[in-house]
mmCIF file of N, CA and C in Angstrom:
data_model
loop_
_atom_site.group_PDB
_atom_site.id
_atom_site.type_symbol
_atom_site.label_atom_id
_atom_site.label_comp_id
_atom_site.label_asym_id
_atom_site.label_seq_id
_atom_site.Cartn_x
_atom_site.Cartn_y
_atom_site.Cartn_z
ATOM 1 N N MET A 1 39.082 106.578 -35.063
ATOM 2 C CA MET A 1 38.231 107.572 -35.652
ATOM 3 C C MET A 1 37.678 108.466 -34.553
ATOM 4 N N LEU A 2 37.729 109.758 -34.752
ATOM 5 C CA LEU A 2 37.216 110.713 -33.768
ATOM 6 C C LEU A 2 35.698 110.787 -33.867
ATOM 7 N N PRO A 3 35.034 110.909 -32.730
ATOM 8 C CA PRO A 3 33.572 111.041 -32.799
ATOM 9 C C PRO A 3 33.193 112.349 -33.469
ATOM 10 N N ALA A 4 32.162 112.284 -34.271
ATOM 11 C CA ALA A 4 31.689 113.487 -34.967
ATOM 12 C C ALA A 4 30.955 114.378 -33.983
ATOM 13 N N ARG A 5 31.245 115.645 -34.055
ATOM 14 C CA ARG A 5 30.576 116.601 -33.175
ATOM 15 C C ARG A 5 29.314 117.099 -33.872
ATOM 16 N N LYS A 6 28.205 116.969 -33.189
ATOM 17 C CA LYS A 6 26.943 117.417 -33.769
ATOM 18 C C LYS A 6 26.668 118.844 -33.313
ATOM 19 N N ASN A 7 26.488 119.706 -34.248
ATOM 20 C CA ASN A 7 26.150 121.096 -33.938
ATOM 21 C C ASN A 7 24.752 121.355 -34.465
ATOM 22 N N GLN A 8 23.799 121.459 -33.566
ATOM 23 C CA GLN A 8 22.399 121.644 -33.964
ATOM 24 C C GLN A 8 22.137 123.056 -34.467
ATOM 25 N N ASP A 9 23.035 123.997 -34.182
ATOM 26 C CA ASP A 9 22.806 125.392 -34.546
ATOM 27 C C ASP A 9 23.534 125.804 -35.822
ATOM 28 N N TRP A 10 23.985 124.862 -36.624
ATOM 29 C CA TRP A 10 24.788 125.233 -37.789
ATOM 30 C C TRP A 10 24.014 126.085 -38.784
ATOM 31 N N LEU A 11 22.745 125.769 -39.027
ATOM 32 C CA LEU A 11 21.979 126.521 -40.018
ATOM 33 C C LEU A 11 21.751 127.965 -39.578
ATOM 34 N N PRO A 12 21.268 128.220 -38.349
ATOM 35 C CA PRO A 12 21.119 129.614 -37.947
ATOM 36 C C PRO A 12 22.423 130.388 -37.944
ATOM 37 N N SER A 13 23.546 129.722 -37.600
ATOM 38 C CA SER A 13 24.807 130.462 -37.571
ATOM 39 C C SER A 13 25.240 130.855 -38.987
ATOM 40 N N ILE A 14 24.974 130.003 -39.969
ATOM 41 C CA ILE A 14 25.288 130.365 -41.359
ATOM 42 C C ILE A 14 24.472 131.586 -41.774
ATOM 43 N N PHE A 15 23.173 131.551 -41.483
ATOM 44 C CA PHE A 15 22.319 132.681 -41.841
ATOM 45 C C PHE A 15 22.695 133.934 -41.060
ATOM 46 N N ASN A 16 23.027 133.786 -39.773
ATOM 47 C CA ASN A 16 23.428 134.950 -38.992
ATOM 48 C C ASN A 16 24.707 135.560 -39.538
ATOM 49 N N ASP A 17 25.657 134.706 -39.976
ATOM 50 C CA ASP A 17 26.896 135.229 -40.549
ATOM 51 C C ASP A 17 26.622 135.939 -41.873
ATOM 52 N N PHE A 18 25.714 135.383 -42.659
ATOM 53 C CA PHE A 18 25.437 135.945 -43.973
ATOM 54 C C PHE A 18 24.599 137.222 -43.885
ATOM 55 N N PHE A 19 23.539 137.182 -43.094
ATOM 56 C CA PHE A 19 22.620 138.315 -43.038
ATOM 57 C C PHE A 19 22.885 139.277 -41.884
ATOM 58 N N GLY A 20 23.757 138.936 -40.981
ATOM 59 C CA GLY A 20 23.966 139.756 -39.789
ATOM 60 C C GLY A 20 23.123 139.200 -38.652
ATOM 61 N N ASN A 21 23.486 139.511 -37.447
ATOM 62 C CA ASN A 21 22.841 138.941 -36.270
ATOM 63 C C ASN A 21 21.383 139.355 -36.100
ATOM 64 N N GLU A 22 20.957 140.441 -36.702
ATOM 65 C CA GLU A 22 19.580 140.900 -36.505
ATOM 66 C C GLU A 22 18.576 140.120 -37.347
ATOM 67 N N TRP A 23 19.022 139.424 -38.351
ATOM 68 C CA TRP A 23 18.083 138.820 -39.302
ATOM 69 C C TRP A 23 17.285 137.672 -38.699
ATOM 70 N N LEU A 24 17.951 136.728 -38.090
ATOM 71 C CA LEU A 24 17.263 135.571 -37.512
ATOM 72 C C LEU A 24 17.448 135.535 -36.001
ATOM 73 N N VAL A 25 16.745 136.390 -35.325
ATOM 74 C CA VAL A 25 16.833 136.417 -33.871
ATOM 75 C C VAL A 25 15.858 135.396 -33.314
ATOM 76 N N LYS A 26 16.350 134.515 -32.453
ATOM 77 C CA LYS A 26 15.478 133.515 -31.851
ATOM 78 C C LYS A 26 14.660 134.171 -30.742
ATOM 79 N N PRO A 27 13.361 133.916 -30.706
ATOM 80 C CA PRO A 27 12.566 134.487 -29.624
ATOM 81 C C PRO A 27 12.974 133.861 -28.291
ATOM 82 N N ASN A 28 12.814 134.627 -27.232
ATOM 83 C CA ASN A 28 13.188 134.165 -25.901
ATOM 84 C C ASN A 28 11.957 133.596 -25.223
ATOM 85 N N PHE A 29 11.799 132.281 -25.239
ATOM 86 C CA PHE A 29 10.670 131.625 -24.615
ATOM 87 C C PHE A 29 11.071 131.209 -23.213
ATOM 88 N N SER A 30 10.366 131.712 -22.233
ATOM 89 C CA SER A 30 10.634 131.304 -20.866
ATOM 90 C C SER A 30 9.384 131.534 -20.041
ATOM 91 N N THR A 31 9.323 130.861 -18.922
ATOM 92 C CA THR A 31 8.209 131.067 -18.019
ATOM 93 C C THR A 31 8.592 132.150 -17.025
ATOM 94 N N PRO A 32 7.609 132.940 -16.605
ATOM 95 C CA PRO A 32 7.944 134.013 -15.666
ATOM 96 C C PRO A 32 8.355 133.458 -14.300
ATOM 97 N N ALA A 33 9.181 134.218 -13.617
ATOM 98 C CA ALA A 33 9.595 133.841 -12.269
ATOM 99 C C ALA A 33 8.424 134.040 -11.317
ATOM 100 N N ILE A 34 8.243 133.093 -10.394
ATOM 101 C CA ILE A 34 7.149 133.162 -9.428
ATOM 102 C C ILE A 34 7.717 133.022 -8.024
ATOM 103 N N ASN A 35 7.306 133.933 -7.144
ATOM 104 C CA ASN A 35 7.629 133.840 -5.719
ATOM 105 C C ASN A 35 6.345 133.539 -4.971
ATOM 106 N N VAL A 36 6.407 132.664 -3.987
ATOM 107 C CA VAL A 36 5.291 132.427 -3.083
ATOM 108 C C VAL A 36 5.802 132.716 -1.685
ATOM 109 N N VAL A 37 5.185 133.708 -1.026
ATOM 110 C CA VAL A 37 5.632 134.177 0.273
ATOM 111 C C VAL A 37 4.533 133.898 1.290
ATOM 112 N N GLU A 38 4.919 133.388 2.464
ATOM 113 C CA GLU A 38 3.950 133.174 3.537
ATOM 114 C C GLU A 38 4.290 134.089 4.703
ATOM 115 N N THR A 39 3.278 134.832 5.172
ATOM 116 C CA THR A 39 3.423 135.627 6.386
ATOM 117 C C THR A 39 2.431 135.070 7.403
ATOM 118 N N GLU A 40 2.383 135.694 8.538
ATOM 119 C CA GLU A 40 1.458 135.233 9.577
ATOM 120 C C GLU A 40 0.006 135.392 9.141
ATOM 121 N N LYS A 41 -0.281 136.437 8.332
ATOM 122 C CA LYS A 41 -1.656 136.751 7.961
ATOM 123 C C LYS A 41 -2.068 136.316 6.560
ATOM 124 N N GLU A 42 -1.105 136.033 5.686
ATOM 125 C CA GLU A 42 -1.473 135.755 4.298
ATOM 126 C C GLU A 42 -0.403 134.964 3.566
ATOM 127 N N TYR A 43 -0.811 134.477 2.382
ATOM 128 C CA TYR A 43 0.106 133.963 1.368
ATOM 129 C C TYR A 43 0.118 135.018 0.276
ATOM 130 N N ARG A 44 1.268 135.240 -0.352
ATOM 131 C CA ARG A 44 1.368 136.204 -1.437
ATOM 132 C C ARG A 44 2.102 135.539 -2.592
ATOM 133 N N VAL A 45 1.477 135.585 -3.770
ATOM 134 C CA VAL A 45 2.084 135.038 -4.984
ATOM 135 C C VAL A 45 2.511 136.225 -5.836
ATOM 136 N N GLU A 46 3.780 136.247 -6.233
ATOM 137 C CA GLU A 46 4.315 137.321 -7.062
ATOM 138 C C GLU A 46 4.804 136.710 -8.371
ATOM 139 N N VAL A 47 4.326 137.260 -9.497
ATOM 140 C CA VAL A 47 4.693 136.763 -10.820
ATOM 141 C C VAL A 47 5.370 137.895 -11.583
ATOM 142 N N ALA A 48 6.591 137.663 -12.065
ATOM 143 C CA ALA A 48 7.285 138.663 -12.879
ATOM 144 C C ALA A 48 6.532 138.810 -14.196
ATOM 145 N N ALA A 49 6.084 140.026 -14.486
ATOM 146 C CA ALA A 49 5.252 140.252 -15.669
ATOM 147 C C ALA A 49 5.588 141.578 -16.343
ATOM 148 N N PRO A 50 6.850 141.789 -16.750
ATOM 149 C CA PRO A 50 7.207 143.059 -17.380
ATOM 150 C C PRO A 50 6.455 143.262 -18.690
ATOM 151 N N GLY A 51 5.925 144.460 -18.865
ATOM 152 C CA GLY A 51 5.213 144.791 -20.091
ATOM 153 C C GLY A 51 3.769 144.314 -20.130
ATOM 154 N N MET A 52 3.317 143.629 -19.106
ATOM 155 C CA MET A 52 1.941 143.115 -19.080
ATOM 156 C C MET A 52 1.028 144.114 -18.382
ATOM 157 N N THR A 53 -0.244 144.087 -18.761
ATOM 158 C CA THR A 53 -1.250 144.915 -18.108
ATOM 159 C C THR A 53 -2.272 144.005 -17.444
ATOM 160 N N LYS A 54 -3.164 144.584 -16.679
ATOM 161 C CA LYS A 54 -4.163 143.771 -15.978
ATOM 162 C C LYS A 54 -5.048 143.000 -16.952
ATOM 163 N N ASP A 55 -5.222 143.513 -18.153
ATOM 164 C CA ASP A 55 -6.062 142.836 -19.155
ATOM 165 C C ASP A 55 -5.407 141.581 -19.727
ATOM 166 N N ASP A 56 -4.116 141.398 -19.505
ATOM 167 C CA ASP A 56 -3.398 140.228 -20.007
ATOM 168 C C ASP A 56 -3.539 139.014 -19.082
ATOM 169 N N PHE A 57 -4.148 139.210 -17.907
ATOM 170 C CA PHE A 57 -4.259 138.149 -16.912
ATOM 171 C C PHE A 57 -5.692 137.687 -16.719
ATOM 172 N N LYS A 58 -5.847 136.398 -16.495
ATOM 173 C CA LYS A 58 -7.107 135.802 -16.044
ATOM 174 C C LYS A 58 -6.738 134.902 -14.875
ATOM 175 N N ILE A 59 -7.370 135.136 -13.740
ATOM 176 C CA ILE A 59 -7.075 134.366 -12.532
ATOM 177 C C ILE A 59 -8.368 133.742 -12.043
ATOM 178 N N ASN A 60 -8.338 132.427 -11.841
ATOM 179 C CA ASN A 60 -9.529 131.711 -11.394
ATOM 180 C C ASN A 60 -9.211 130.832 -10.197
ATOM 181 N N LEU A 61 -10.235 130.629 -9.379
ATOM 182 C CA LEU A 61 -10.156 129.721 -8.254
ATOM 183 C C LEU A 61 -11.264 128.701 -8.432
ATOM 184 N N ASP A 62 -10.915 127.411 -8.493
ATOM 185 C CA ASP A 62 -11.959 126.394 -8.663
ATOM 186 C C ASP A 62 -12.398 125.850 -7.299
ATOM 187 N N ASP A 63 -13.384 124.988 -7.306
ATOM 188 C CA ASP A 63 -13.935 124.478 -6.049
ATOM 189 C C ASP A 63 -13.034 123.441 -5.383
ATOM 190 N N GLU A 64 -11.903 123.106 -6.007
ATOM 191 C CA GLU A 64 -10.926 122.199 -5.409
ATOM 192 C C GLU A 64 -9.729 122.958 -4.828
ATOM 193 N N ASN A 65 -9.868 124.282 -4.663
ATOM 194 C CA ASN A 65 -8.824 125.160 -4.103
ATOM 195 C C ASN A 65 -7.606 125.307 -5.010
ATOM 196 N N ASN A 66 -7.792 125.191 -6.318
ATOM 197 C CA ASN A 66 -6.709 125.414 -7.271
ATOM 198 C C ASN A 66 -6.812 126.828 -7.823
ATOM 199 N N LEU A 67 -5.772 127.613 -7.608
ATOM 200 C CA LEU A 67 -5.689 128.963 -8.138
ATOM 201 C C LEU A 67 -4.951 128.867 -9.465
ATOM 202 N N THR A 68 -5.588 129.288 -10.558
ATOM 203 C CA THR A 68 -4.984 129.191 -11.886
ATOM 204 C C THR A 68 -4.731 130.592 -12.431
ATOM 205 N N ILE A 69 -3.481 130.836 -12.821
ATOM 206 C CA ILE A 69 -3.065 132.119 -13.386
ATOM 207 C C ILE A 69 -2.825 131.901 -14.870
ATOM 208 N N ASN A 70 -3.566 132.624 -15.713
ATOM 209 C CA ASN A 70 -3.383 132.574 -17.170
ATOM 210 C C ASN A 70 -2.873 133.926 -17.641
ATOM 211 N N VAL A 71 -1.834 133.907 -18.456
ATOM 212 C CA VAL A 71 -1.279 135.120 -19.052
ATOM 213 C C VAL A 71 -1.316 134.932 -20.555
ATOM 214 N N GLU A 72 -1.861 135.912 -21.264
ATOM 215 C CA GLU A 72 -1.859 135.862 -22.728
ATOM 216 C C GLU A 72 -1.728 137.277 -23.256
ATOM 217 N N LYS A 73 -0.690 137.509 -24.053
ATOM 218 C CA LYS A 73 -0.454 138.827 -24.639
ATOM 219 C C LYS A 73 -0.090 138.655 -26.103
ATOM 220 N N LYS A 74 -0.818 139.356 -26.950
ATOM 221 C CA LYS A 74 -0.529 139.373 -28.380
ATOM 222 C C LYS A 74 -0.138 140.799 -28.740
ATOM 223 N N GLU A 75 0.886 140.910 -29.560
ATOM 224 C CA GLU A 75 1.347 142.232 -29.948
ATOM 225 C C GLU A 75 1.831 142.183 -31.389
ATOM 226 N N GLU A 76 1.493 143.205 -32.148
ATOM 227 C CA GLU A 76 1.953 143.299 -33.530
ATOM 228 C C GLU A 76 2.502 144.695 -33.749
ATOM 229 N N LYS A 77 3.742 144.761 -34.251
ATOM 230 C CA LYS A 77 4.351 146.047 -34.583
ATOM 231 C C LYS A 77 4.455 146.124 -36.092
ATOM 232 N N LYS A 78 4.103 147.256 -36.635
ATOM 233 C CA LYS A 78 4.148 147.442 -38.076
ATOM 234 C C LYS A 78 4.960 148.687 -38.376
ATOM 235 N N GLU A 79 5.844 148.574 -39.331
ATOM 236 C CA GLU A 79 6.678 149.706 -39.705
ATOM 237 C C GLU A 79 6.692 149.787 -41.226
ATOM 238 N N GLU A 80 6.276 150.926 -41.761
ATOM 239 C CA GLU A 80 6.272 151.088 -43.211
ATOM 240 C C GLU A 80 7.188 152.238 -43.601
ATOM 241 N N LYS A 81 7.944 152.023 -44.651
ATOM 242 C CA LYS A 81 8.767 153.079 -45.232
ATOM 243 C C LYS A 81 8.409 153.153 -46.700
ATOM 244 N N LYS A 82 7.627 154.156 -47.053
ATOM 245 C CA LYS A 82 7.087 154.239 -48.414
ATOM 246 C C LYS A 82 8.156 154.554 -49.456
ATOM 247 N N GLU A 83 9.176 155.330 -49.093
ATOM 248 C CA GLU A 83 10.174 155.689 -50.090
ATOM 249 C C GLU A 83 10.978 154.487 -50.574
ATOM 250 N N LYS A 84 11.038 153.424 -49.787
ATOM 251 C CA LYS A 84 11.772 152.227 -50.183
ATOM 252 C C LYS A 84 10.843 151.064 -50.486
ATOM 253 N N HIS A 85 9.531 151.267 -50.368
ATOM 254 C CA HIS A 85 8.554 150.196 -50.556
ATOM 255 C C HIS A 85 8.874 149.014 -49.645
ATOM 256 N N PHE A 86 9.173 149.349 -48.404
ATOM 257 C CA PHE A 86 9.584 148.349 -47.429
ATOM 258 C C PHE A 86 8.504 148.205 -46.371
ATOM 259 N N LEU A 87 8.136 146.973 -46.077
ATOM 260 C CA LEU A 87 7.159 146.700 -45.030
ATOM 261 C C LEU A 87 7.773 145.694 -44.070
ATOM 262 N N ARG A 88 7.697 146.016 -42.800
ATOM 263 C CA ARG A 88 8.264 145.117 -41.790
ATOM 264 C C ARG A 88 7.220 144.908 -40.705
ATOM 265 N N ARG A 89 7.028 143.657 -40.315
ATOM 266 C CA ARG A 89 6.100 143.321 -39.238
ATOM 267 C C ARG A 89 6.808 142.452 -38.219
ATOM 268 N N GLU A 90 6.490 142.686 -36.983
ATOM 269 C CA GLU A 90 7.005 141.850 -35.907
ATOM 270 C C GLU A 90 5.814 141.393 -35.075
ATOM 271 N N PHE A 91 5.736 140.110 -34.853
ATOM 272 C CA PHE A 91 4.666 139.546 -34.048
ATOM 273 C C PHE A 91 5.249 139.065 -32.734
ATOM 274 N N SER A 92 4.503 139.271 -31.672
ATOM 275 C CA SER A 92 4.922 138.787 -30.366
ATOM 276 C C SER A 92 3.711 138.136 -29.717
ATOM 277 N N TYR A 93 3.901 136.952 -29.187
ATOM 278 C CA TYR A 93 2.799 136.234 -28.553
ATOM 279 C C TYR A 93 3.338 135.533 -27.314
ATOM 280 N N THR A 94 2.730 135.821 -26.195
ATOM 281 C CA THR A 94 3.138 135.220 -24.932
ATOM 282 C C THR A 94 1.944 134.527 -24.322
ATOM 283 N N LYS A 95 2.121 133.288 -23.911
ATOM 284 C CA LYS A 95 1.052 132.558 -23.249
ATOM 285 C C LYS A 95 1.673 131.720 -22.145
ATOM 286 N N PHE A 96 1.032 131.754 -20.982
ATOM 287 C CA PHE A 96 1.564 131.061 -19.815
ATOM 288 C C PHE A 96 0.405 130.688 -18.909
ATOM 289 N N GLN A 97 0.492 129.521 -18.278
ATOM 290 C CA GLN A 97 -0.516 129.115 -17.308
ATOM 291 C C GLN A 97 0.170 128.414 -16.150
ATOM 292 N N GLN A 98 -0.235 128.764 -14.943
ATOM 293 C CA GLN A 98 0.307 128.135 -13.739
ATOM 294 C C GLN A 98 -0.838 127.896 -12.762
ATOM 295 N N SER A 99 -0.907 126.703 -12.197
ATOM 296 C CA SER A 99 -1.902 126.387 -11.172
ATOM 297 C C SER A 99 -1.204 126.148 -9.850
ATOM 298 N N ILE A 100 -1.816 126.665 -8.794
ATOM 299 C CA ILE A 100 -1.271 126.524 -7.452
ATOM 300 C C ILE A 100 -2.382 125.980 -6.564
ATOM 301 N N ALA A 101 -2.113 124.886 -5.861
ATOM 302 C CA ALA A 101 -3.089 124.325 -4.927
ATOM 303 C C ALA A 101 -3.005 125.118 -3.630
ATOM 304 N N LEU A 102 -4.124 125.739 -3.253
ATOM 305 C CA LEU A 102 -4.151 126.544 -2.034
ATOM 306 C C LEU A 102 -4.430 125.676 -0.812
ATOM 307 N N PRO A 103 -3.859 126.031 0.319
ATOM 308 C CA PRO A 103 -4.171 125.310 1.551
ATOM 309 C C PRO A 103 -5.618 125.602 1.977
ATOM 310 N N ASP A 104 -6.153 124.777 2.853
ATOM 311 C CA ASP A 104 -7.537 124.941 3.297
ATOM 312 C C ASP A 104 -7.733 126.149 4.200
ATOM 313 N N ASN A 105 -6.659 126.703 4.763
ATOM 314 C CA ASN A 105 -6.814 127.804 5.713
ATOM 315 C C ASN A 105 -6.808 129.182 5.053
ATOM 316 N N THR A 106 -7.297 129.291 3.824
ATOM 317 C CA THR A 106 -7.317 130.582 3.130
ATOM 318 C C THR A 106 -8.741 131.117 3.037
ATOM 319 N N GLU A 107 -8.858 132.440 3.061
ATOM 320 C CA GLU A 107 -10.153 133.103 2.894
ATOM 321 C C GLU A 107 -10.353 133.367 1.404
ATOM 322 N N LYS A 108 -10.984 132.433 0.754
ATOM 323 C CA LYS A 108 -11.104 132.486 -0.701
ATOM 324 C C LYS A 108 -11.892 133.692 -1.205
ATOM 325 N N GLU A 109 -12.845 134.171 -0.442
ATOM 326 C CA GLU A 109 -13.642 135.334 -0.847
ATOM 327 C C GLU A 109 -12.849 136.635 -0.806
ATOM 328 N N LYS A 110 -11.720 136.641 -0.128
ATOM 329 C CA LYS A 110 -10.941 137.875 0.039
ATOM 330 C C LYS A 110 -9.651 137.888 -0.777
ATOM 331 N N ILE A 111 -9.486 136.953 -1.693
ATOM 332 C CA ILE A 111 -8.291 136.930 -2.542
ATOM 333 C C ILE A 111 -8.341 138.147 -3.467
ATOM 334 N N SER A 112 -7.213 138.848 -3.591
ATOM 335 C CA SER A 112 -7.140 140.012 -4.471
ATOM 336 C C SER A 112 -5.885 139.928 -5.325
ATOM 337 N N ALA A 113 -5.887 140.672 -6.434
ATOM 338 C CA ALA A 113 -4.742 140.666 -7.349
ATOM 339 C C ALA A 113 -4.553 142.054 -7.934
ATOM 340 N N LYS A 114 -3.283 142.415 -8.181
ATOM 341 C CA LYS A 114 -2.978 143.693 -8.828
ATOM 342 C C LYS A 114 -1.682 143.559 -9.614
ATOM 343 N N VAL A 115 -1.557 144.405 -10.643
ATOM 344 C CA VAL A 115 -0.326 144.479 -11.425
ATOM 345 C C VAL A 115 0.271 145.849 -11.178
ATOM 346 N N GLU A 116 1.549 145.848 -10.774
ATOM 347 C CA GLU A 116 2.212 147.110 -10.478
ATOM 348 C C GLU A 116 3.708 146.954 -10.708
ATOM 349 N N HIS A 117 4.294 147.879 -11.451
ATOM 350 C CA HIS A 117 5.739 147.889 -11.713
ATOM 351 C C HIS A 117 6.242 146.564 -12.278
ATOM 352 N N GLY A 118 5.467 145.958 -13.184
ATOM 353 C CA GLY A 118 5.896 144.733 -13.845
ATOM 354 C C GLY A 118 5.769 143.471 -13.012
ATOM 355 N N VAL A 119 4.996 143.530 -11.919
ATOM 356 C CA VAL A 119 4.809 142.358 -11.066
ATOM 357 C C VAL A 119 3.319 142.170 -10.784
ATOM 358 N N LEU A 120 2.815 140.965 -11.040
ATOM 359 C CA LEU A 120 1.457 140.587 -10.647
ATOM 360 C C LEU A 120 1.553 140.077 -9.214
ATOM 361 N N THR A 121 0.770 140.658 -8.307
ATOM 362 C CA THR A 121 0.756 140.232 -6.911
ATOM 363 C C THR A 121 -0.634 139.740 -6.562
ATOM 364 N N ILE A 122 -0.714 138.512 -6.062
ATOM 365 C CA ILE A 122 -1.984 137.928 -5.627
ATOM 366 C C ILE A 122 -1.887 137.744 -4.119
ATOM 367 N N GLU A 123 -2.801 138.381 -3.387
ATOM 368 C CA GLU A 123 -2.802 138.284 -1.931
ATOM 369 C C GLU A 123 -3.905 137.325 -1.502
ATOM 370 N N ILE A 124 -3.519 136.328 -0.702
ATOM 371 C CA ILE A 124 -4.435 135.274 -0.271
ATOM 372 C C ILE A 124 -4.453 135.261 1.253
ATOM 373 N N PRO A 125 -5.444 135.922 1.868
ATOM 374 C CA PRO A 125 -5.497 135.976 3.336
ATOM 375 C C PRO A 125 -5.710 134.599 3.950
ATOM 376 N N LYS A 126 -5.127 134.404 5.139
ATOM 377 C CA LYS A 126 -5.316 133.159 5.880
ATOM 378 C C LYS A 126 -6.568 133.256 6.740
ATOM 379 N N LYS A 127 -7.150 132.120 7.037
ATOM 380 C CA LYS A 127 -8.342 132.054 7.870
ATOM 381 C C LYS A 127 -8.192 130.940 8.894
ATOM 382 N N GLN A 128 -8.765 131.145 10.055
ATOM 383 C CA GLN A 128 -8.807 130.104 11.074
ATOM 384 C C GLN A 128 -10.104 129.328 10.886
ATOM 385 N N GLY A 129 -10.077 128.016 11.002
ATOM 386 C CA GLY A 129 -11.279 127.204 10.850
ATOM 387 C C GLY A 129 -11.472 126.744 9.424
ATOM 388 N N SER A 130 -12.590 126.075 9.165
ATOM 389 C CA SER A 130 -12.861 125.546 7.824
ATOM 390 C C SER A 130 -13.803 126.466 7.066
ATOM 391 N N GLU A 131 -13.815 126.298 5.764
ATOM 392 C CA GLU A 131 -14.637 127.119 4.878
ATOM 393 C C GLU A 131 -15.195 126.228 3.789
ATOM 394 N N LYS A 132 -16.386 126.570 3.281
ATOM 395 C CA LYS A 132 -16.961 125.786 2.187
ATOM 396 C C LYS A 132 -16.163 126.020 0.903
ATOM 397 N N LYS A 133 -16.283 125.110 -0.049
ATOM 398 C CA LYS A 133 -15.574 125.218 -1.316
ATOM 399 C C LYS A 133 -16.232 126.290 -2.165
ATOM 400 N N VAL A 134 -15.404 127.142 -2.781
ATOM 401 C CA VAL A 134 -15.886 128.293 -3.528
ATOM 402 C C VAL A 134 -15.195 128.338 -4.879
ATOM 403 N N SER A 135 -15.969 128.634 -5.954
ATOM 404 C CA SER A 135 -15.406 128.904 -7.274
ATOM 405 C C SER A 135 -15.630 130.374 -7.579
ATOM 406 N N ARG A 136 -14.612 131.046 -8.154
ATOM 407 C CA ARG A 136 -14.780 132.449 -8.517
ATOM 408 C C ARG A 136 -13.662 132.917 -9.426
ATOM 409 N N THR A 137 -13.856 134.081 -10.044
ATOM 410 C CA THR A 137 -12.846 134.736 -10.854
ATOM 411 C C THR A 137 -12.327 135.930 -10.074
ATOM 412 N N ILE A 138 -11.019 136.131 -10.033
ATOM 413 C CA ILE A 138 -10.420 137.227 -9.293
ATOM 414 C C ILE A 138 -10.103 138.341 -10.277
ATOM 415 N N ASP A 139 -10.625 139.547 -10.027
ATOM 416 C CA ASP A 139 -10.362 140.695 -10.889
ATOM 417 C C ASP A 139 -8.960 141.212 -10.622
ATOM 418 N N VAL A 140 -8.230 141.562 -11.691
ATOM 419 C CA VAL A 140 -6.889 142.134 -11.588
ATOM 420 C C VAL A 140 -7.031 143.643 -11.666
ATOM 421 N N LYS A 141 -6.440 144.335 -10.709
ATOM 422 C CA LYS A 141 -6.543 145.807 -10.656
ATOM 423 C C LYS A 141 -5.300 146.455 -11.201
#
């Protein structure tokens, strides 16, 4: 007896064949790409964030040197065609959180962040010597 092949996508493929590929499009859930770069003077965290604005980000630093990046974007598109009595809505919701433990040699008071050309960049200057533990919120420009 041949082993039965399990196809987990059989139901969507039936609907896609019947209604066309546009009817049941699966949302693309993924986490953004993150680069962490170290130079002589700083650490730089780069987060791919196409379509995001500075208001979509919340960045916090706790007293244990954990930098937490929160991304949340809600979007609703509405399209009405009165001649056909047709109403179409599309909802989009993105939520992401990433925590990074910072080394002790960072100047926590001088951490800055900006969003430009679809990339969130967080600059974390290095410091010589020790520093007291600091909690704060970093404004995104």
